[in-house]
Amino acid sequence: MNLEEVKFDERGLVPVVVQDAESGQVLTLAYANREALERTLETGYSHFYSRSRQALWKKGETSGHVQEVLEVRLDCDGDAVLYRVRPRGPACHTGEVTCFHRALSDQAPHPPLGEVLERVYRQILERFAQQPEGSYVARLHREGLDRILKKVGEEAGEVIIAAKNADAEELAWEAADLVFHLLLVLAEAGLAPEDLARVLWARHKP
Amino acid sequence: MNLEEVKFDERGLVPVVVQDAESGQVLTLAYANREALERTLETGYSHFYSRSRQALWKKGETSGHVQEVLEVRLDCDGDAVLYRVRPRGPACHTGEVTCFHRALSDQAPHPPLGEVLERVYRQILERFAQQPEGSYVARLHREGLDRILKKVGEEAGEVIIAAKNADAEELAWEAADLVFHLLLVLAEAGLAPEDLARVLWARHKP
């Protein structure tokens, strides 16, 4: 824990970018003073300094929506910090997952792949739990693991056929299908997209 | 383009979190004044305000490492902005991909899945191009698409077996293998992880 390299501004603060460690989603921009950084590193939970209340605060202290901090990073100039967190609930006081829930630009491209996978995965878990009528995921879940595994075999076959057809758009479509059903298998086994990241990183980290 | 909702501070600035739109990696924390935001929205390229030089600047103006801006978002309080960008080169003046390349905490967990997939994918493209001796990816690439597609079929089979064995760790391992070989197929077809995100999002967006 080397806070010597952190350059606090004239108010004794440094901006903190809070990022979901699993989905990669940017959740909040907040501020920390030295004490908030120390508490964060010591306790493993997000602490900040509130400029309006002029006080140290622990995220989730009243709401329960704490953030477990997996890693704290510092930028090249030492004047900005990144918390990579595992959030227990929404980051925003409005109840939204992220504070950055308003678009300033007209374009609305798809989110990054990690976030898409995480959202699709959470949707799968919801369908498992709530069993809404007409849900494909709920039906596969009811029909059981063998049925889902057959789909994995089938979708792998469709990826192979699309690739042999040299049809990139068909391939993108079938590859997405395969990944979707793979997420279903992971969900059935109590695994998460994070487990893929863990295994792939262990093998491929630079 | 509604900048009315942006709350600039007493210096006329708002902090900007810059995020790679594909990998989800947080690249930089910088600042923008109203003009920098307007230019960003108008041109589709990252513009900031340099506090040290007291001047508007376009990222990459001298280095060539521009950032195409896919989306601009505003936080709940209106006092922080997010640029989701497609970077053409490193974000950091040190040559690192991200400015947040220093760890303050001891832990070093794996990056989020989206970032891992993007990095593995880029490694695959490098192996294709450089054909280093002893590289598994380079060998599969030389042996051709059919060889890679056989691996997809094989890995799908191994996912099925691991799931039937109810061995979560074996399943995580085989699922990662399947995803890895699927990335190889995408790379052979000129597709990218982003294409998976695009297709999955089109189907599953809330």
Short mmCIF file of C-alpha atoms in Angstrom, two decimals:
data_model
loop_
_atom_site.label_atom_id
_atom_site.label_comp_id
_atom_site.label_asym_id
_atom_site.label_seq_id
_atom_site.Cartn_x
_atom_site.Cartn_y
_atom_site.Cartn_z
CA MET A 1 0.00 0.00 0.00
CA ASN A 2 2.03 2.93 -1.27
CA LEU A 3 -0.03 6.10 -1.07
CA GLU A 4 3.06 8.28 -1.50
CA GLU A 5 2.49 8.23 -5.24
CA VAL A 6 -1.07 9.53 -5.04
CA LYS A 7 -1.32 13.23 -5.87
CA PHE A 8 -4.21 14.69 -3.92
CA ASP A 9 -5.55 18.03 -5.17
CA GLU A 10 -5.69 21.29 -3.22
CA ARG A 11 -8.76 19.96 -1.35
CA GLY A 12 -6.86 16.80 -0.42
CA LEU A 13 -8.99 14.73 -2.82
CA VAL A 14 -8.42 12.43 -5.74
CA PRO A 15 -11.14 11.35 -8.20
CA VAL A 16 -12.02 7.65 -8.10
CA VAL A 17 -13.46 5.76 -11.06
CA VAL A 18 -15.51 2.81 -9.80
CA GLN A 19 -15.74 -0.12 -12.20
CA ASP A 20 -17.62 -3.42 -11.90
CA ALA A 21 -14.80 -5.99 -11.81
CA GLU A 22 -16.91 -8.61 -13.54
CA SER A 23 -18.91 -6.82 -16.23
CA GLY A 24 -16.36 -4.03 -16.73
CA GLN A 25 -19.19 -1.47 -16.47
CA VAL A 26 -18.19 1.99 -15.21
CA LEU A 27 -20.42 2.60 -12.18
CA THR A 28 -19.56 5.91 -10.53
CA LEU A 29 -17.10 8.78 -10.39
CA ALA A 30 -16.52 9.73 -6.76
CA TYR A 31 -13.75 11.28 -4.67
CA ALA A 32 -11.44 10.00 -1.95
CA ASN A 33 -9.14 11.66 0.53
CA ARG A 34 -6.15 9.83 2.00
CA GLU A 35 -8.21 8.33 4.81
CA ALA A 36 -10.86 7.01 2.39
CA LEU A 37 -8.14 5.31 0.32
CA GLU A 38 -6.56 3.83 3.43
CA ARG A 39 -9.90 2.50 4.69
CA THR A 40 -10.65 1.04 1.27
CA LEU A 41 -7.32 -0.77 1.13
CA GLU A 42 -7.57 -1.94 4.75
CA THR A 43 -11.16 -3.14 4.73
CA GLY A 44 -11.56 -4.25 1.11
CA TYR A 45 -14.75 -2.16 0.76
CA SER A 46 -15.31 1.11 -1.15
CA HIS A 47 -14.85 4.25 0.92
CA PHE A 48 -15.11 7.78 -0.44
CA TYR A 49 -15.12 11.39 0.72
CA SER A 50 -18.35 13.28 0.25
CA ARG A 51 -17.68 16.83 -0.93
CA SER A 52 -21.20 17.96 -0.04
CA ARG A 53 -21.28 16.42 3.43
CA GLN A 54 -17.53 16.92 3.97
CA ALA A 55 -17.24 13.49 5.50
CA LEU A 56 -15.76 10.09 4.92
CA TRP A 57 -18.36 7.53 3.87
CA LYS A 58 -18.51 3.86 3.18
CA LYS A 59 -20.54 3.00 0.08
CA GLY A 60 -23.61 1.03 1.14
CA GLU A 61 -23.33 2.00 4.81
CA THR A 62 -27.04 2.82 4.93
CA SER A 63 -28.39 1.15 1.74
CA GLY A 64 -26.52 -2.12 2.21
CA HIS A 65 -25.26 -1.80 -1.37
CA VAL A 66 -21.62 -2.16 -0.42
CA GLN A 67 -18.86 -2.69 -2.96
CA GLU A 68 -16.19 -5.29 -2.34
CA VAL A 69 -12.95 -3.86 -3.74
CA LEU A 70 -10.87 -6.42 -5.64
CA GLU A 71 -8.17 -4.05 -6.80
CA VAL A 72 -7.11 -0.41 -6.52
CA ARG A 73 -5.16 1.10 -9.40
CA LEU A 74 -3.46 4.47 -9.90
CA ASP A 75 -3.06 6.34 -13.16
CA CYS A 76 0.20 7.42 -14.78
CA ASP A 77 0.09 10.94 -13.30
CA GLY A 78 -0.95 9.70 -9.87
CA ASP A 79 -3.97 12.00 -9.85
CA ALA A 80 -6.77 9.50 -10.50
CA VAL A 81 -7.65 6.18 -8.89
CA LEU A 82 -9.61 3.15 -10.12
CA TYR A 83 -11.53 0.83 -7.78
CA ARG A 84 -12.42 -2.49 -9.37
CA VAL A 85 -15.38 -3.69 -7.34
CA ARG A 86 -17.89 -6.47 -6.91
CA PRO A 87 -21.09 -4.53 -6.16
CA ARG A 88 -23.79 -5.84 -3.86
CA GLY A 89 -26.65 -3.90 -5.39
CA PRO A 90 -26.99 -0.80 -7.56
CA ALA A 91 -24.20 1.78 -7.52
CA CYS A 92 -26.56 4.72 -8.08
CA HIS A 93 -28.80 6.28 -5.45
CA THR A 94 -31.57 6.27 -8.10
CA GLY A 95 -31.56 2.47 -8.08
CA GLU A 96 -29.88 2.22 -11.49
CA VAL A 97 -26.97 -0.22 -11.78
CA THR A 98 -24.63 2.59 -12.86
CA CYS A 99 -24.64 6.33 -12.21
CA PHE A 100 -23.85 6.86 -15.92
CA HIS A 101 -27.37 5.99 -17.03
CA ARG A 102 -28.05 9.07 -19.17
CA ALA A 103 -26.94 9.39 -22.79
CA LEU A 104 -25.60 12.74 -24.03
CA SER A 105 -24.99 11.50 -27.56
CA ASP A 106 -27.60 10.21 -29.98
CA GLN A 107 -25.85 6.99 -30.82
CA ALA A 108 -26.55 4.00 -28.62
CA PRO A 109 -24.15 1.25 -29.60
CA HIS A 110 -24.18 -2.10 -27.86
CA PRO A 111 -22.27 -2.27 -24.54
CA PRO A 112 -18.86 -4.00 -24.41
CA LEU A 113 -18.95 -7.80 -24.72
CA GLY A 114 -18.17 -8.39 -21.03
CA GLU A 115 -21.13 -6.29 -19.99
CA VAL A 116 -23.42 -7.95 -22.54
CA LEU A 117 -22.41 -11.43 -21.34
CA GLU A 118 -22.90 -10.44 -17.71
CA ARG A 119 -26.36 -9.01 -18.45
CA VAL A 120 -27.43 -12.01 -20.52
CA TYR A 121 -26.18 -14.29 -17.73
CA ARG A 122 -28.15 -12.38 -15.07
CA GLN A 123 -31.23 -12.56 -17.31
CA ILE A 124 -30.77 -16.35 -17.49
CA LEU A 125 -30.62 -16.59 -13.68
CA GLU A 126 -33.78 -14.48 -13.43
CA ARG A 127 -35.60 -16.74 -15.90
CA PHE A 128 -34.51 -19.79 -13.90
CA ALA A 129 -35.88 -18.23 -10.71
CA GLN A 130 -39.08 -16.68 -12.03
CA GLN A 131 -40.05 -19.17 -14.74
CA PRO A 132 -42.04 -16.63 -16.79
CA GLU A 133 -44.53 -18.09 -19.24
CA GLY A 134 -43.22 -18.49 -22.79
CA SER A 135 -39.59 -18.09 -21.76
CA TYR A 136 -37.22 -20.23 -23.83
CA VAL A 137 -34.64 -20.27 -21.03
CA ALA A 138 -37.20 -21.28 -18.41
CA ARG A 139 -38.39 -24.10 -20.67
CA LEU A 140 -34.87 -25.44 -21.27
CA HIS A 141 -34.23 -25.24 -17.53
CA ARG A 142 -37.38 -27.27 -16.81
CA GLU A 143 -36.47 -29.82 -19.47
CA GLY A 144 -33.12 -30.26 -17.75
CA LEU A 145 -29.37 -30.39 -18.32
CA ASP A 146 -29.40 -33.05 -21.06
CA ARG A 147 -31.66 -30.89 -23.20
CA ILE A 148 -29.34 -27.88 -22.79
CA LEU A 149 -26.26 -29.99 -23.56
CA LYS A 150 -27.90 -31.26 -26.75
CA LYS A 151 -28.33 -27.62 -27.75
CA VAL A 152 -24.59 -27.02 -27.12
CA GLY A 153 -23.75 -29.86 -29.49
CA GLU A 154 -26.24 -28.58 -32.05
CA GLU A 155 -25.02 -24.98 -31.89
CA ALA A 156 -21.38 -26.11 -32.22
CA GLY A 157 -22.44 -27.94 -35.38
CA GLU A 158 -24.11 -24.78 -36.68
CA VAL A 159 -20.94 -22.76 -36.03
CA ILE A 160 -19.01 -25.33 -38.08
CA ILE A 161 -21.50 -25.17 -40.95
CA ALA A 162 -21.57 -21.34 -40.96
CA ALA A 163 -17.76 -21.23 -41.02
CA LYS A 164 -17.67 -23.74 -43.89
CA ASN A 165 -20.21 -21.59 -45.75
CA ALA A 166 -17.79 -18.66 -45.35
CA ASP A 167 -20.75 -16.54 -44.28
CA ALA A 168 -19.46 -14.12 -41.65
CA GLU A 169 -22.86 -12.86 -40.57
CA GLU A 170 -24.27 -16.39 -40.25
CA LEU A 171 -21.16 -17.30 -38.26
CA ALA A 172 -21.53 -14.32 -35.89
CA TRP A 173 -25.14 -15.37 -35.35
CA GLU A 174 -24.33 -19.04 -34.66
CA ALA A 175 -21.31 -18.20 -32.49
CA ALA A 176 -23.57 -15.97 -30.36
CA ASP A 177 -26.04 -18.87 -30.11
CA LEU A 178 -23.30 -21.21 -28.94
CA VAL A 179 -22.07 -18.72 -26.35
CA PHE A 180 -25.63 -18.16 -25.13
CA HIS A 181 -26.21 -21.88 -24.57
CA LEU A 182 -22.80 -22.19 -22.95
CA LEU A 183 -23.89 -19.51 -20.45
CA LEU A 184 -26.97 -21.66 -19.78
CA VAL A 185 -24.73 -24.65 -18.99
CA LEU A 186 -22.58 -22.52 -16.69
CA ALA A 187 -25.68 -21.21 -14.92
CA GLU A 188 -26.99 -24.77 -14.44
CA ALA A 189 -23.64 -25.71 -12.87
CA GLY A 190 -23.49 -22.69 -10.55
CA LEU A 191 -20.68 -21.15 -12.57
CA ALA A 192 -20.54 -17.57 -13.88
CA PRO A 193 -18.93 -15.70 -16.78
CA GLU A 194 -16.26 -14.72 -14.25
CA ASP A 195 -15.13 -18.35 -14.14
CA LEU A 196 -14.36 -18.19 -17.86
CA ALA A 197 -12.31 -15.03 -17.26
CA ARG A 198 -10.43 -16.70 -14.41
CA VAL A 199 -9.47 -19.79 -16.42
CA LEU A 200 -8.63 -17.91 -19.62
CA TRP A 201 -6.55 -15.38 -17.70
CA ALA A 202 -4.61 -18.08 -15.88
CA ARG A 203 -3.62 -19.51 -19.25
CA HIS A 204 -3.13 -16.43 -21.36
CA LYS A 205 -2.03 -13.58 -19.13
CA PRO A 206 0.94 -11.78 -20.65
CA MET B 1 -26.99 16.93 -27.72
CA ASN B 2 -28.25 18.44 -24.49
CA LEU B 3 -25.37 20.00 -22.59
CA GLU B 4 -27.76 21.93 -20.33
CA GLU B 5 -27.70 19.04 -17.88
CA VAL B 6 -23.91 19.00 -17.52
CA LYS B 7 -22.75 20.67 -14.31
CA PHE B 8 -19.35 22.20 -14.93
CA ASP B 9 -17.29 23.01 -11.82
CA GLU B 10 -16.00 26.45 -10.81
CA ARG B 11 -13.23 26.10 -13.41
CA GLY B 12 -15.81 25.32 -16.10
CA LEU B 13 -14.66 21.68 -16.23
CA VAL B 14 -16.22 18.26 -15.85
CA PRO B 15 -14.22 15.05 -15.31
CA VAL B 16 -14.40 12.53 -18.16
CA VAL B 17 -13.93 8.79 -17.71
CA VAL B 18 -12.64 7.28 -20.96
CA GLN B 19 -13.54 3.62 -21.49
CA ASP B 20 -12.64 1.25 -24.32
CA ALA B 21 -16.03 0.47 -25.87
CA GLU B 22 -14.97 -3.02 -26.87
CA SER B 23 -12.89 -4.40 -24.00
CA GLY B 24 -14.58 -2.28 -21.32
CA GLN B 25 -11.14 -1.28 -20.00
CA VAL B 26 -10.98 2.09 -18.22
CA LEU B 27 -8.32 4.05 -20.11
CA THR B 28 -8.01 7.57 -18.72
CA LEU B 29 -9.54 10.16 -16.45
CA ALA B 30 -9.36 13.57 -18.12
CA TYR B 31 -11.32 16.84 -18.08
CA ALA B 32 -13.53 18.63 -20.57
CA ASN B 33 -14.96 22.13 -20.77
CA ARG B 34 -18.11 22.87 -22.71
CA GLU B 35 -16.21 23.39 -25.95
CA ALA B 36 -14.38 20.06 -25.60
CA LEU B 37 -17.70 18.25 -25.09
CA GLU B 38 -19.23 20.02 -28.09
CA ARG B 39 -16.27 19.16 -30.30
CA THR B 40 -16.40 15.54 -29.14
CA LEU B 41 -20.08 15.24 -29.95
CA GLU B 42 -19.71 17.06 -33.28
CA THR B 43 -16.61 15.28 -34.59
CA GLY B 44 -16.98 11.85 -32.97
CA TYR B 45 -13.43 12.03 -31.62
CA SER B 46 -12.23 12.54 -28.02
CA HIS B 47 -11.54 16.14 -27.09
CA PHE B 48 -10.46 17.32 -23.64
CA TYR B 49 -9.31 20.44 -21.82
CA SER B 50 -5.75 20.38 -20.53
CA ARG B 51 -5.56 21.93 -17.09
CA SER B 52 -1.77 22.33 -17.30
CA ARG B 53 -1.70 23.83 -20.78
CA GLN B 54 -5.05 25.58 -20.32
CA ALA B 55 -6.09 24.60 -23.80
CA LEU B 56 -8.53 22.44 -25.69
CA TRP B 57 -6.89 19.37 -27.17
CA LYS B 58 -7.87 16.49 -29.37
CA LYS B 59 -6.57 13.15 -28.14
CA GLY B 60 -4.05 11.82 -30.67
CA GLU B 61 -3.62 15.16 -32.43
CA THR B 62 0.19 14.74 -32.38
CA SER B 63 0.60 11.00 -31.59
CA GLY B 64 -2.02 9.81 -34.05
CA HIS B 65 -3.59 7.77 -31.22
CA VAL B 66 -7.02 9.25 -31.68
CA GLN B 67 -10.12 7.84 -30.00
CA GLU B 68 -13.32 7.41 -31.96
CA VAL B 69 -16.21 8.18 -29.58
CA LEU B 70 -19.13 5.78 -29.90
CA GLU B 71 -21.17 7.20 -27.06
CA VAL B 72 -21.13 9.99 -24.48
CA ARG B 73 -22.92 9.40 -21.19
CA LEU B 74 -23.66 11.62 -18.20
CA ASP B 75 -23.94 10.55 -14.58
CA CYS B 76 -26.93 10.97 -12.28
CA ASP B 77 -25.64 14.22 -10.76
CA GLY B 78 -24.58 15.65 -14.10
CA ASP B 79 -21.06 16.25 -12.83
CA ALA B 80 -19.16 13.41 -14.53
CA VAL B 81 -19.07 12.25 -18.15
CA LEU B 82 -18.20 8.92 -19.76
CA TYR B 83 -16.73 8.61 -23.27
CA ARG B 84 -17.02 5.10 -24.73
CA VAL B 85 -14.26 5.01 -27.33
CA ARG B 86 -12.61 2.87 -29.95
CA PRO B 87 -8.92 3.74 -29.43
CA ARG B 88 -6.43 3.83 -32.29
CA GLY B 89 -3.35 3.15 -30.20
CA PRO B 90 -2.44 3.43 -26.53
CA ALA B 91 -4.36 5.87 -24.35
CA CYS B 92 -1.37 6.63 -22.11
CA HIS B 93 1.53 8.90 -23.04
CA THR B 94 3.83 6.19 -21.59
CA GLY B 95 2.77 3.83 -24.38
CA GLU B 96 0.68 1.67 -22.03
CA VAL B 97 -2.81 0.73 -23.25
CA THR B 98 -4.38 2.39 -20.19
CA CYS B 99 -3.26 5.22 -17.92
CA PHE B 100 -4.32 3.05 -14.94
CA HIS B 101 -1.35 0.72 -15.25
CA ARG B 102 -0.11 0.91 -11.65
CA ALA B 103 -1.52 -1.19 -8.81
CA LEU B 104 -2.02 0.40 -5.39
CA SER B 105 -3.37 -2.77 -3.81
CA ASP B 106 -1.55 -6.06 -3.45
CA GLN B 107 -4.22 -8.21 -5.00
CA ALA B 108 -4.07 -8.70 -8.74
CA PRO B 109 -7.27 -10.48 -9.77
CA HIS B 110 -7.99 -11.33 -13.37
CA PRO B 111 -9.46 -8.51 -15.49
CA PRO B 112 -13.17 -8.56 -16.39
CA LEU B 113 -14.22 -11.18 -18.95
CA GLY B 114 -14.65 -8.67 -21.76
CA GLU B 115 -11.09 -7.44 -21.35
CA VAL B 116 -9.73 -10.99 -21.10
CA LEU B 117 -11.54 -12.02 -24.29
CA GLU B 118 -10.33 -8.92 -26.12
CA ARG B 119 -6.72 -9.56 -25.03
CA VAL B 120 -6.85 -13.25 -25.92
CA TYR B 121 -8.32 -12.31 -29.29
CA ARG B 122 -5.57 -9.77 -29.97
CA GLN B 123 -2.97 -12.39 -28.99
CA ILE B 124 -4.54 -14.76 -31.53
CA LEU B 125 -4.27 -12.13 -34.29
CA GLU B 126 -0.62 -11.54 -33.34
CA ARG B 127 0.15 -15.26 -33.51
CA PHE B 128 -1.53 -15.44 -36.92
CA ALA B 129 0.63 -12.56 -38.15
CA GLN B 130 3.95 -13.44 -36.54
CA GLN B 131 3.81 -17.26 -36.62
CA PRO B 132 6.15 -17.68 -33.64
CA GLU B 133 7.82 -21.09 -33.32
CA GLY B 134 6.01 -23.53 -31.03
CA SER B 135 2.79 -21.49 -30.99
CA TYR B 136 -0.34 -23.65 -30.82
CA VAL B 137 -2.44 -20.92 -32.42
CA ALA B 138 0.04 -20.40 -35.26
CA ARG B 139 0.09 -24.16 -35.91
CA LEU B 140 -3.73 -24.42 -36.02
CA HIS B 141 -3.81 -21.41 -38.35
CA ARG B 142 -1.32 -23.09 -40.71
CA GLU B 143 -3.27 -26.35 -40.60
CA GLY B 144 -6.35 -24.42 -41.67
CA LEU B 145 -9.99 -23.82 -40.88
CA ASP B 146 -11.09 -27.49 -40.95
CA ARG B 147 -8.58 -28.32 -38.22
CA ILE B 148 -9.90 -25.47 -36.04
CA LEU B 149 -13.52 -26.46 -36.64
CA LYS B 150 -12.72 -30.06 -35.60
CA LYS B 151 -11.40 -28.57 -32.34
CA VAL B 152 -14.71 -26.67 -31.85
CA GLY B 153 -16.62 -29.94 -32.19
CA GLU B 154 -14.21 -31.68 -29.84
CA GLU B 155 -14.33 -28.94 -27.19
CA ALA B 156 -18.14 -28.85 -27.32
CA GLY B 157 -18.03 -32.59 -26.61
CA GLU B 158 -15.74 -32.01 -23.67
CA VAL B 159 -18.09 -29.36 -22.25
CA ILE B 160 -20.90 -31.90 -22.46
CA ILE B 161 -18.85 -34.57 -20.71
CA ALA B 162 -17.70 -32.20 -17.95
CA ALA B 163 -21.28 -31.07 -17.34
CA LYS B 164 -22.46 -34.70 -17.17
CA ASN B 165 -19.65 -35.40 -14.70
CA ALA B 166 -21.06 -32.57 -12.55
CA ASP B 167 -17.50 -31.33 -12.11
CA ALA B 168 -17.70 -27.53 -12.00
CA GLU B 169 -13.98 -26.94 -12.26
CA GLU B 170 -13.61 -29.33 -15.21
CA LEU B 171 -16.58 -27.57 -16.83
CA ALA B 172 -15.06 -24.10 -16.34
CA TRP B 173 -11.87 -25.41 -17.92
CA GLU B 174 -13.61 -26.98 -20.94
CA ALA B 175 -15.96 -24.03 -21.43
CA ALA B 176 -12.92 -21.74 -21.56
CA ASP B 177 -11.37 -24.09 -24.13
CA LEU B 178 -14.49 -23.95 -26.27
CA VAL B 179 -14.61 -20.14 -26.09
CA PHE B 180 -10.92 -19.95 -26.96
CA HIS B 181 -11.37 -22.06 -30.09
CA LEU B 182 -14.49 -20.10 -30.99
CA LEU B 183 -12.36 -16.93 -30.90
CA LEU B 184 -9.97 -18.68 -33.30
CA VAL B 185 -12.85 -19.37 -35.70
CA LEU B 186 -14.00 -15.74 -35.46
CA ALA B 187 -10.45 -14.53 -36.13
CA GLU B 188 -10.17 -16.79 -39.18
CA ALA B 189 -13.42 -15.30 -40.50
CA GLY B 190 -12.39 -11.70 -39.89
CA LEU B 191 -14.87 -11.36 -37.04
CA ALA B 192 -14.14 -10.00 -33.56
CA PRO B 193 -15.51 -10.45 -30.04
CA GLU B 194 -17.42 -7.24 -30.72
CA ASP B 195 -19.55 -9.11 -33.26
CA LEU B 196 -20.71 -11.47 -30.52
CA ALA B 197 -21.66 -8.47 -28.40
CA ARG B 198 -23.54 -6.91 -31.30
CA VAL B 199 -25.61 -10.05 -32.03
CA LEU B 200 -26.28 -10.92 -28.38
CA TRP B 201 -27.29 -7.34 -27.61
CA ALA B 202 -29.66 -7.19 -30.56
CA ARG B 203 -31.43 -10.25 -29.16
CA HIS B 204 -31.28 -9.67 -25.43
CA LYS B 205 -31.25 -5.95 -24.77
CA PRO B 206 -33.70 -5.04 -22.06
#
